[in-house]
mmCIF file of N, CA and C in Angstrom:
data_model
loop_
_atom_site.group_PDB
_atom_site.id
_atom_site.type_symbol
_atom_site.label_atom_id
_atom_site.label_comp_id
_atom_site.label_asym_id
_atom_site.label_seq_id
_atom_site.Cartn_x
_atom_site.Cartn_y
_atom_site.Cartn_z
ATOM 1 N N LEU A 639 0.829 -1.195 0.000
ATOM 2 C CA LEU A 639 0.000 0.000 0.000
ATOM 3 C C LEU A 639 0.869 1.252 0.000
ATOM 4 N N CYS A 640 0.348 2.260 -0.634
ATOM 5 C CA CYS A 640 1.088 3.521 -0.706
ATOM 6 C C CYS A 640 0.896 4.342 0.555
ATOM 7 N N TRP A 641 1.914 5.090 0.887
ATOM 8 C CA TRP A 641 1.911 6.056 1.968
ATOM 9 C C TRP A 641 1.701 5.422 3.344
ATOM 10 N N VAL A 642 2.216 4.220 3.507
ATOM 11 C CA VAL A 642 2.279 3.619 4.835
ATOM 12 C C VAL A 642 3.751 3.636 5.250
ATOM 13 N N GLU A 643 4.060 3.116 6.421
ATOM 14 C CA GLU A 643 5.415 3.223 6.961
ATOM 15 C C GLU A 643 6.480 2.669 6.018
ATOM 16 N N ASP A 644 6.240 1.514 5.413
ATOM 17 C CA ASP A 644 7.221 0.934 4.494
ATOM 18 C C ASP A 644 7.443 1.811 3.263
ATOM 19 N N HIS A 645 6.400 2.512 2.854
ATOM 20 C CA HIS A 645 6.501 3.383 1.678
ATOM 21 C C HIS A 645 7.467 4.535 1.927
ATOM 22 N N TYR A 646 7.435 5.100 3.128
ATOM 23 C CA TYR A 646 8.340 6.196 3.455
ATOM 24 C C TYR A 646 9.801 5.736 3.467
ATOM 25 N N VAL A 647 10.013 4.527 3.979
ATOM 26 C CA VAL A 647 11.369 3.975 3.983
ATOM 27 C C VAL A 647 11.872 3.810 2.554
ATOM 28 N N MET A 648 11.031 3.293 1.682
ATOM 29 C CA MET A 648 11.421 3.110 0.281
ATOM 30 C C MET A 648 11.666 4.450 -0.412
ATOM 31 N N MET A 649 10.878 5.474 -0.054
ATOM 32 C CA MET A 649 11.091 6.799 -0.640
ATOM 33 C C MET A 649 12.454 7.364 -0.240
ATOM 34 N N VAL A 650 12.840 7.169 1.021
ATOM 35 C CA VAL A 650 14.144 7.641 1.484
ATOM 36 C C VAL A 650 15.255 6.884 0.761
ATOM 37 N N LEU A 651 15.122 5.557 0.663
ATOM 38 C CA LEU A 651 16.126 4.762 -0.038
ATOM 39 C C LEU A 651 16.229 5.143 -1.509
ATOM 40 N N ALA A 652 15.089 5.397 -2.148
ATOM 41 C CA ALA A 652 15.101 5.807 -3.556
ATOM 42 C C ALA A 652 15.758 7.178 -3.712
ATOM 43 N N SER A 653 15.503 8.077 -2.779
ATOM 44 C CA SER A 653 16.124 9.404 -2.844
ATOM 45 C C SER A 653 17.630 9.309 -2.708
ATOM 46 N N VAL A 654 18.090 8.473 -1.789
ATOM 47 C CA VAL A 654 19.532 8.269 -1.622
ATOM 48 C C VAL A 654 20.102 7.577 -2.862
ATOM 49 N N GLY A 655 19.348 6.635 -3.427
ATOM 50 C CA GLY A 655 19.801 5.911 -4.614
ATOM 51 C C GLY A 655 19.953 6.783 -5.847
ATOM 52 N N THR A 656 19.215 7.881 -5.921
ATOM 53 C CA THR A 656 19.343 8.778 -7.075
ATOM 54 C C THR A 656 20.610 9.627 -7.014
ATOM 55 N N LEU A 657 21.246 9.680 -5.852
ATOM 56 C CA LEU A 657 22.468 10.472 -5.735
ATOM 57 C C LEU A 657 23.614 9.889 -6.561
ATOM 58 N N PHE A 658 23.668 8.571 -6.704
ATOM 59 C CA PHE A 658 24.749 7.956 -7.474
ATOM 60 C C PHE A 658 24.710 8.377 -8.941
ATOM 61 N N PRO A 659 23.569 8.215 -9.660
ATOM 62 C CA PRO A 659 23.582 8.649 -11.069
ATOM 63 C C PRO A 659 23.776 10.154 -11.226
ATOM 64 N N ILE A 660 23.202 10.935 -10.325
ATOM 65 C CA ILE A 660 23.374 12.389 -10.420
ATOM 66 C C ILE A 660 24.835 12.756 -10.180
ATOM 67 N N GLY A 661 25.468 12.104 -9.216
ATOM 68 C CA GLY A 661 26.884 12.339 -8.947
ATOM 69 C C GLY A 661 27.754 11.923 -10.122
ATOM 70 N N PHE A 662 27.421 10.795 -10.756
ATOM 71 C CA PHE A 662 28.189 10.331 -11.914
ATOM 72 C C PHE A 662 28.071 11.305 -13.077
ATOM 73 N N ILE A 663 26.872 11.819 -13.320
ATOM 74 C CA ILE A 663 26.676 12.800 -14.393
ATOM 75 C C ILE A 663 27.448 14.081 -14.084
ATOM 76 N N ALA A 664 27.408 14.522 -12.828
ATOM 77 C CA ALA A 664 28.145 15.724 -12.437
ATOM 78 C C ALA A 664 29.651 15.518 -12.601
ATOM 79 N N LEU A 665 30.155 14.353 -12.186
ATOM 80 C CA LEU A 665 31.579 14.057 -12.336
ATOM 81 C C LEU A 665 31.983 14.011 -13.802
ATOM 82 N N THR A 666 31.166 13.374 -14.634
ATOM 83 C CA THR A 666 31.467 13.281 -16.062
ATOM 84 C C THR A 666 31.478 14.672 -16.704
ATOM 85 N N THR A 667 30.546 15.516 -16.312
ATOM 86 C CA THR A 667 30.506 16.887 -16.837
ATOM 87 C C THR A 667 31.763 17.655 -16.414
ATOM 88 N N TYR A 668 32.126 17.532 -15.167
ATOM 89 C CA TYR A 668 33.311 18.222 -14.643
ATOM 90 C C TYR A 668 34.578 17.743 -15.347
ATOM 91 N N VAL A 669 34.708 16.436 -15.486
ATOM 92 C CA VAL A 669 35.889 15.851 -16.128
ATOM 93 C C VAL A 669 35.968 16.267 -17.598
ATOM 94 N N THR A 670 34.813 16.309 -18.265
ATOM 95 C CA THR A 670 34.784 16.723 -19.673
ATOM 96 C C THR A 670 35.233 18.180 -19.819
ATOM 97 N N CYS A 671 34.832 19.018 -18.881
ATOM 98 C CA CYS A 671 35.254 20.428 -18.927
ATOM 99 C C CYS A 671 36.742 20.582 -18.618
ATOM 100 N N LEU A 672 37.280 19.718 -17.750
ATOM 101 C CA LEU A 672 38.698 19.790 -17.397
ATOM 102 C C LEU A 672 39.629 19.198 -18.449
ATOM 103 N N PHE A 673 39.112 18.349 -19.318
ATOM 104 C CA PHE A 673 39.928 17.581 -20.255
ATOM 105 C C PHE A 673 40.926 18.432 -21.051
ATOM 106 N N PRO A 674 40.508 19.503 -21.730
ATOM 107 C CA PRO A 674 41.483 20.262 -22.539
ATOM 108 C C PRO A 674 42.632 20.837 -21.700
ATOM 109 N N LYS A 675 42.294 21.360 -20.530
ATOM 110 C CA LYS A 675 43.313 21.957 -19.663
ATOM 111 C C LYS A 675 44.311 20.901 -19.185
ATOM 112 N N ARG A 676 43.795 19.758 -18.766
ATOM 113 C CA ARG A 676 44.666 18.687 -18.264
ATOM 114 C C ARG A 676 45.533 18.091 -19.370
ATOM 115 N N MET A 677 45.009 18.008 -20.571
ATOM 116 C CA MET A 677 45.799 17.478 -21.679
ATOM 117 C C MET A 677 46.883 18.472 -22.089
ATOM 118 N N ALA A 678 46.589 19.765 -21.986
ATOM 119 C CA ALA A 678 47.601 20.778 -22.294
ATOM 120 C C ALA A 678 48.749 20.718 -21.284
ATOM 121 N N LEU A 679 48.434 20.309 -20.047
ATOM 122 C CA LEU A 679 49.465 20.166 -19.021
ATOM 123 C C LEU A 679 50.196 18.826 -19.111
ATOM 124 N N GLY A 680 49.697 17.921 -19.957
ATOM 125 C CA GLY A 680 50.314 16.601 -20.095
ATOM 126 C C GLY A 680 50.032 15.689 -18.914
ATOM 127 N N ASP A 681 48.879 15.846 -18.300
ATOM 128 C CA ASP A 681 48.499 15.063 -17.115
ATOM 129 C C ASP A 681 48.053 13.658 -17.537
ATOM 130 N N THR A 682 48.991 12.731 -17.563
ATOM 131 C CA THR A 682 48.666 11.364 -17.997
ATOM 132 C C THR A 682 47.872 10.599 -16.944
ATOM 133 N N LYS A 683 48.043 10.943 -15.657
ATOM 134 C CA LYS A 683 47.247 10.286 -14.603
ATOM 135 C C LYS A 683 45.764 10.579 -14.800
ATOM 136 N N PHE A 684 45.470 11.810 -15.146
ATOM 137 C CA PHE A 684 44.086 12.200 -15.411
ATOM 138 C C PHE A 684 43.523 11.386 -16.577
ATOM 139 N N LEU A 685 44.297 11.270 -17.630
ATOM 140 C CA LEU A 685 43.859 10.525 -18.807
ATOM 141 C C LEU A 685 43.645 9.049 -18.482
ATOM 142 N N CYS A 686 44.556 8.459 -17.731
ATOM 143 C CA CYS A 686 44.404 7.043 -17.348
ATOM 144 C C CYS A 686 43.207 6.842 -16.430
ATOM 145 N N ARG A 687 42.974 7.783 -15.527
ATOM 146 C CA ARG A 687 41.876 7.662 -14.568
ATOM 147 C C ARG A 687 40.510 7.758 -15.261
ATOM 148 N N PHE A 688 40.411 8.604 -16.276
ATOM 149 C CA PHE A 688 39.113 8.839 -16.912
ATOM 150 C C PHE A 688 39.074 8.407 -18.372
ATOM 151 N N GLU A 689 39.906 7.455 -18.734
ATOM 152 C CA GLU A 689 39.930 7.014 -20.126
ATOM 153 C C GLU A 689 38.613 6.382 -20.556
ATOM 154 N N PHE A 690 37.852 5.812 -19.619
ATOM 155 C CA PHE A 690 36.564 5.221 -19.975
ATOM 156 C C PHE A 690 35.587 6.263 -20.509
ATOM 157 N N VAL A 691 35.826 7.524 -20.209
ATOM 158 C CA VAL A 691 34.945 8.591 -20.691
ATOM 159 C C VAL A 691 35.341 9.033 -22.101
ATOM 160 N N PHE A 692 36.634 9.045 -22.396
ATOM 161 C CA PHE A 692 37.114 9.687 -23.612
ATOM 162 C C PHE A 692 37.638 8.770 -24.709
ATOM 163 N N MET A 693 38.147 7.624 -24.385
ATOM 164 C CA MET A 693 38.947 6.854 -25.332
ATOM 165 C C MET A 693 38.183 6.247 -26.509
ATOM 166 N N ARG A 694 36.889 6.107 -26.404
ATOM 167 C CA ARG A 694 36.138 5.506 -27.508
ATOM 168 C C ARG A 694 35.866 6.492 -28.636
ATOM 169 N N PHE A 695 36.005 7.766 -28.345
ATOM 170 C CA PHE A 695 35.607 8.801 -29.296
ATOM 171 C C PHE A 695 36.801 9.591 -29.792
ATOM 172 N N LYS A 696 36.594 10.278 -30.903
ATOM 173 C CA LYS A 696 37.626 11.169 -31.436
ATOM 174 C C LYS A 696 37.915 12.264 -30.391
ATOM 175 N N PRO A 697 39.138 12.762 -30.337
ATOM 176 C CA PRO A 697 39.480 13.770 -29.323
ATOM 177 C C PRO A 697 38.600 15.024 -29.379
ATOM 178 N N GLU A 698 38.226 15.455 -30.565
ATOM 179 C CA GLU A 698 37.385 16.658 -30.668
ATOM 180 C C GLU A 698 35.933 16.401 -30.273
ATOM 181 N N MET A 699 35.579 15.130 -30.100
ATOM 182 C CA MET A 699 34.219 14.759 -29.698
ATOM 183 C C MET A 699 34.163 14.324 -28.236
ATOM 184 N N ARG A 700 35.040 14.870 -27.407
ATOM 185 C CA ARG A 700 35.116 14.423 -26.013
ATOM 186 C C ARG A 700 33.798 14.617 -25.265
ATOM 187 N N TRP A 701 33.011 15.602 -25.635
ATOM 188 C CA TRP A 701 31.747 15.894 -24.952
ATOM 189 C C TRP A 701 30.655 14.883 -25.279
ATOM 190 N N ILE A 702 30.802 14.079 -26.322
ATOM 191 C CA ILE A 702 29.743 13.172 -26.762
ATOM 192 C C ILE A 702 29.470 12.085 -25.724
ATOM 193 N N SER A 703 30.464 11.739 -24.911
ATOM 194 C CA SER A 703 30.228 10.732 -23.874
ATOM 195 C C SER A 703 29.164 11.216 -22.893
ATOM 196 N N LEU A 704 29.143 12.505 -22.623
ATOM 197 C CA LEU A 704 28.107 13.068 -21.759
ATOM 198 C C LEU A 704 26.736 12.946 -22.420
ATOM 199 N N PHE A 705 26.682 13.148 -23.743
ATOM 200 C CA PHE A 705 25.424 12.960 -24.465
ATOM 201 C C PHE A 705 24.927 11.525 -24.316
ATOM 202 N N TYR A 706 25.822 10.549 -24.472
ATOM 203 C CA TYR A 706 25.419 9.143 -24.369
ATOM 204 C C TYR A 706 24.948 8.794 -22.958
ATOM 205 N N ILE A 707 25.582 9.357 -21.949
ATOM 206 C CA ILE A 707 25.147 9.103 -20.573
ATOM 207 C C ILE A 707 23.756 9.683 -20.347
ATOM 208 N N LEU A 708 23.527 10.900 -20.815
ATOM 209 C CA LEU A 708 22.205 11.520 -20.665
ATOM 210 C C LEU A 708 21.151 10.798 -21.511
ATOM 211 N N ARG A 709 21.549 10.330 -22.698
ATOM 212 C CA ARG A 709 20.628 9.559 -23.532
ATOM 213 C C ARG A 709 20.204 8.277 -22.822
ATOM 214 N N ASN A 710 21.151 7.581 -22.243
ATOM 215 C CA ASN A 710 20.835 6.348 -21.543
ATOM 216 C C ASN A 710 19.985 6.599 -20.305
ATOM 217 N N LEU A 711 20.215 7.721 -19.634
ATOM 218 C CA LEU A 711 19.366 8.098 -18.501
ATOM 219 C C LEU A 711 17.935 8.344 -18.974
ATOM 220 N N ALA A 712 17.779 9.054 -20.080
ATOM 221 C CA ALA A 712 16.439 9.321 -20.623
ATOM 222 C C ALA A 712 15.743 8.029 -21.036
ATOM 223 N N ILE A 713 16.490 7.095 -21.619
ATOM 224 C CA ILE A 713 15.900 5.805 -21.999
ATOM 225 C C ILE A 713 15.419 5.059 -20.760
ATOM 226 N N SER A 714 16.208 5.094 -19.694
ATOM 227 C CA SER A 714 15.814 4.384 -18.479
ATOM 228 C C SER A 714 14.648 5.057 -17.764
ATOM 229 N N LEU A 715 14.450 6.357 -17.985
ATOM 230 C CA LEU A 715 13.341 7.064 -17.339
ATOM 231 C C LEU A 715 12.049 7.043 -18.156
ATOM 232 N N ALA A 716 12.112 6.622 -19.402
ATOM 233 C CA ALA A 716 10.912 6.598 -20.247
ATOM 234 C C ALA A 716 9.780 5.750 -19.658
ATOM 235 N N PRO A 717 10.042 4.605 -19.037
ATOM 236 C CA PRO A 717 8.944 3.811 -18.472
ATOM 237 C C PRO A 717 8.211 4.477 -17.316
ATOM 238 N N VAL A 718 8.743 5.578 -16.797
ATOM 239 C CA VAL A 718 8.066 6.289 -15.713
ATOM 240 C C VAL A 718 6.771 6.924 -16.219
ATOM 241 N N VAL A 719 6.734 7.284 -17.495
ATOM 242 C CA VAL A 719 5.541 7.899 -18.091
ATOM 243 C C VAL A 719 4.428 6.849 -18.126
ATOM 244 N N PRO A 720 3.237 7.184 -17.620
ATOM 245 C CA PRO A 720 2.184 6.169 -17.517
ATOM 246 C C PRO A 720 1.564 5.726 -18.847
ATOM 247 N N ASP A 721 1.568 6.565 -19.853
ATOM 248 C CA ASP A 721 0.941 6.225 -21.133
ATOM 249 C C ASP A 721 1.944 5.509 -22.037
ATOM 250 N N SER A 722 1.602 4.312 -22.488
ATOM 251 C CA SER A 722 2.539 3.518 -23.284
ATOM 252 C C SER A 722 2.844 4.163 -24.636
ATOM 253 N N PHE A 723 1.865 4.824 -25.242
ATOM 254 C CA PHE A 723 2.110 5.483 -26.525
ATOM 255 C C PHE A 723 3.137 6.610 -26.355
ATOM 256 N N VAL A 724 3.000 7.373 -25.286
ATOM 257 C CA VAL A 724 3.929 8.471 -25.022
ATOM 258 C C VAL A 724 5.323 7.915 -24.708
ATOM 259 N N GLN A 725 5.388 6.792 -23.988
ATOM 260 C CA GLN A 725 6.675 6.141 -23.732
ATOM 261 C C GLN A 725 7.376 5.812 -25.048
ATOM 262 N N LEU A 726 6.623 5.199 -25.955
ATOM 263 C CA LEU A 726 7.193 4.815 -27.249
ATOM 264 C C LEU A 726 7.594 6.037 -28.062
ATOM 265 N N LEU A 727 6.801 7.089 -27.981
ATOM 266 C CA LEU A 727 7.122 8.333 -28.688
ATOM 267 C C LEU A 727 8.417 8.944 -28.145
ATOM 268 N N ILE A 728 8.565 8.927 -26.828
ATOM 269 C CA ILE A 728 9.791 9.434 -26.210
ATOM 270 C C ILE A 728 10.992 8.605 -26.666
ATOM 271 N N LEU A 729 10.856 7.287 -26.626
ATOM 272 C CA LEU A 729 11.951 6.416 -27.045
ATOM 273 C C LEU A 729 12.281 6.602 -28.525
ATOM 274 N N TYR A 730 11.243 6.740 -29.350
ATOM 275 C CA TYR A 730 11.465 6.998 -30.777
ATOM 276 C C TYR A 730 12.252 8.298 -30.968
ATOM 277 N N SER A 731 11.866 9.330 -30.236
ATOM 278 C CA SER A 731 12.552 10.621 -30.346
ATOM 279 C C SER A 731 14.012 10.518 -29.921
ATOM 280 N N ILE A 732 14.257 9.779 -28.843
ATOM 281 C CA ILE A 732 15.630 9.614 -28.355
ATOM 282 C C ILE A 732 16.482 8.881 -29.390
ATOM 283 N N PHE A 733 15.962 7.767 -29.917
ATOM 284 C CA PHE A 733 16.739 6.994 -30.894
ATOM 285 C C PHE A 733 16.922 7.757 -32.203
ATOM 286 N N SER A 734 15.909 8.503 -32.614
ATOM 287 C CA SER A 734 16.039 9.298 -33.847
ATOM 288 C C SER A 734 17.075 10.404 -33.685
ATOM 289 N N LEU A 735 17.036 11.083 -32.549
ATOM 290 C CA LEU A 735 18.013 12.137 -32.270
ATOM 291 C C LEU A 735 19.428 11.552 -32.219
ATOM 292 N N SER A 736 19.565 10.422 -31.545
ATOM 293 C CA SER A 736 20.873 9.773 -31.450
ATOM 294 C C SER A 736 21.381 9.352 -32.830
ATOM 295 N N CYS A 737 20.495 8.816 -33.645
ATOM 296 C CA CYS A 737 20.867 8.394 -34.999
ATOM 297 C C CYS A 737 21.292 9.602 -35.842
ATOM 298 N N THR A 738 20.534 10.676 -35.749
ATOM 299 C CA THR A 738 20.830 11.888 -36.508
ATOM 300 C C THR A 738 22.166 12.494 -36.080
ATOM 301 N N LEU A 739 22.367 12.607 -34.764
ATOM 302 C CA LEU A 739 23.614 13.169 -34.251
ATOM 303 C C LEU A 739 24.808 12.321 -34.655
ATOM 304 N N ASN A 740 24.641 11.012 -34.579
ATOM 305 C CA ASN A 740 25.743 10.123 -34.933
ATOM 306 C C ASN A 740 26.044 10.174 -36.429
ATOM 307 N N SER A 741 25.016 10.269 -37.246
ATOM 308 C CA SER A 741 25.231 10.381 -38.694
ATOM 309 C C SER A 741 25.943 11.677 -39.047
ATOM 310 N N TRP A 742 25.597 12.722 -38.351
ATOM 311 C CA TRP A 742 26.124 14.048 -38.652
ATOM 312 C C TRP A 742 27.553 14.219 -38.111
ATOM 313 N N LEU A 743 27.783 13.788 -36.855
ATOM 314 C CA LEU A 743 29.072 14.049 -36.204
ATOM 315 C C LEU A 743 30.100 12.926 -36.360
ATOM 316 N N ARG A 744 29.627 11.698 -36.505
ATOM 317 C CA ARG A 744 30.501 10.516 -36.574
ATOM 318 C C ARG A 744 31.572 10.563 -35.474
ATOM 319 N N PRO A 745 31.144 10.459 -34.197
ATOM 320 C CA PRO A 745 32.071 10.675 -33.083
ATOM 321 C C PRO A 745 33.008 9.503 -32.767
ATOM 322 N N TRP A 746 32.670 8.288 -33.174
ATOM 323 C CA TRP A 746 33.492 7.134 -32.828
ATOM 324 C C TRP A 746 34.812 7.169 -33.597
ATOM 325 N N LYS A 747 35.846 6.619 -33.002
ATOM 326 C CA LYS A 747 37.163 6.604 -33.654
ATOM 327 C C LYS A 747 37.158 5.767 -34.925
ATOM 328 N N LEU A 748 36.455 4.644 -34.898
ATOM 329 C CA LEU A 748 36.416 3.757 -36.061
ATOM 330 C C LEU A 748 35.139 3.979 -36.859
ATOM 331 N N ALA A 749 35.267 4.030 -38.173
ATOM 332 C CA ALA A 749 34.112 4.254 -39.049
ATOM 333 C C ALA A 749 33.078 3.137 -38.894
ATOM 334 N N THR A 750 33.551 1.922 -38.671
ATOM 335 C CA THR A 750 32.637 0.786 -38.497
ATOM 336 C C THR A 750 31.717 1.002 -37.314
ATOM 337 N N HIS A 751 32.241 1.554 -36.235
ATOM 338 C CA HIS A 751 31.425 1.800 -35.047
ATOM 339 C C HIS A 751 30.356 2.847 -35.320
ATOM 340 N N ASN A 752 30.699 3.853 -36.114
ATOM 341 C CA ASN A 752 29.703 4.858 -36.483
ATOM 342 C C ASN A 752 28.572 4.238 -37.295
ATOM 343 N N ILE A 753 28.924 3.366 -38.223
ATOM 344 C CA ILE A 753 27.903 2.715 -39.052
ATOM 345 C C ILE A 753 27.016 1.824 -38.199
ATOM 346 N N ILE A 754 27.626 1.041 -37.328
ATOM 347 C CA ILE A 754 26.850 0.151 -36.450
ATOM 348 C C ILE A 754 25.915 0.961 -35.563
ATOM 349 N N GLU A 755 26.401 2.060 -35.022
ATOM 350 C CA GLU A 755 25.578 2.905 -34.152
ATOM 351 C C GLU A 755 24.362 3.456 -34.904
ATOM 352 N N VAL A 756 24.566 3.910 -36.130
ATOM 353 C CA VAL A 756 23.460 4.437 -36.928
ATOM 354 C C VAL A 756 22.448 3.333 -37.250
ATOM 355 N N VAL A 757 22.933 2.172 -37.641
ATOM 356 C CA VAL A 757 22.039 1.058 -37.992
ATOM 357 C C VAL A 757 21.228 0.624 -36.777
ATOM 358 N N VAL A 758 21.884 0.453 -35.642
ATOM 359 C CA VAL A 758 21.180 0.002 -34.436
ATOM 360 C C VAL A 758 20.148 1.028 -33.989
ATOM 361 N N ASN A 759 20.517 2.306 -33.963
ATOM 362 C CA ASN A 759 19.551 3.339 -33.569
ATOM 363 C C ASN A 759 18.396 3.434 -34.554
ATOM 364 N N SER A 760 18.669 3.250 -35.835
ATOM 365 C CA SER A 760 17.597 3.265 -36.844
ATOM 366 C C SER A 760 16.646 2.094 -36.630
ATOM 367 N N LEU A 761 17.207 0.932 -36.330
ATOM 368 C CA LEU A 761 16.352 -0.238 -36.079
ATOM 369 C C LEU A 761 15.508 -0.058 -34.816
ATOM 370 N N PHE A 762 16.118 0.500 -33.777
ATOM 371 C CA PHE A 762 15.348 0.782 -32.563
ATOM 372 C C PHE A 762 14.218 1.776 -32.849
ATOM 373 N N ALA A 763 14.516 2.830 -33.608
ATOM 374 C CA ALA A 763 13.495 3.821 -33.944
ATOM 375 C C ALA A 763 12.375 3.185 -34.771
ATOM 376 N N ALA A 764 12.741 2.342 -35.730
ATOM 377 C CA ALA A 764 11.725 1.652 -36.536
ATOM 378 C C ALA A 764 10.884 0.729 -35.665
ATOM 379 N N PHE A 765 11.517 0.055 -34.728
ATOM 380 C CA PHE A 765 10.774 -0.824 -33.817
ATOM 381 C C PHE A 765 9.794 -0.027 -32.977
ATOM 382 N N MET A 766 10.178 1.177 -32.552
ATOM 383 C CA MET A 766 9.274 2.030 -31.765
ATOM 384 C C MET A 766 8.067 2.448 -32.607
ATOM 385 N N ILE A 767 8.280 2.716 -33.893
ATOM 386 C CA ILE A 767 7.169 3.083 -34.773
ATOM 387 C C ILE A 767 6.188 1.917 -34.898
ATOM 388 N N VAL A 768 6.719 0.715 -35.108
ATOM 389 C CA VAL A 768 5.855 -0.476 -35.209
ATOM 390 C C VAL A 768 5.134 -0.693 -33.886
ATOM 391 N N ALA A 769 5.820 -0.536 -32.784
ATOM 392 C CA ALA A 769 5.194 -0.744 -31.476
ATOM 393 C C ALA A 769 4.097 0.275 -31.208
ATOM 394 N N MET A 770 4.272 1.504 -31.726
ATOM 395 C CA MET A 770 3.230 2.532 -31.545
ATOM 396 C C MET A 770 1.919 2.130 -32.213
ATOM 397 N N CYS A 771 2.015 1.353 -33.267
ATOM 398 C CA CYS A 771 0.795 0.879 -33.953
ATOM 399 C C CYS A 771 -0.032 -0.033 -33.051
ATOM 400 N N PHE A 772 0.619 -0.684 -32.091
ATOM 401 C CA PHE A 772 -0.065 -1.628 -31.220
ATOM 402 C C PHE A 772 -0.267 -1.105 -29.805
ATOM 403 N N ALA A 773 0.174 0.116 -29.543
ATOM 404 C CA ALA A 773 0.033 0.686 -28.197
ATOM 405 C C ALA A 773 -1.413 1.043 -27.928
ATOM 406 N N GLU A 774 -1.786 0.840 -26.702
ATOM 407 C CA GLU A 774 -3.169 1.170 -26.310
ATOM 408 C C GLU A 774 -3.234 2.476 -25.578
#
């Protein structure tokens, strides 16, 4: 049941649990802003510590990792919307935007990865369109 003693405990735990993703997004944003300065100083420890954020993408596309983190957060939050059609519309918009951005910017170091990313996002977007036909 909602709003009984156990519900309040779960609300507190959920509030504390949201601090981890928010902290990770804040750290990633901070690290992305520091990247040019630290690389100009030749800080290899910084690069080794945060290579998971930058190494998959071209150096000039260092900010795109933040886009992917926010995109994945939006995908995970889409089921919160109560209407299934709106959920699918949100997911379609996310995948279409991701596909468009990837086609335009080609942020991955390898061309093959850019092609795979576009194909997968296009297939996800097409699947969302088909699913919208059956949404109630």
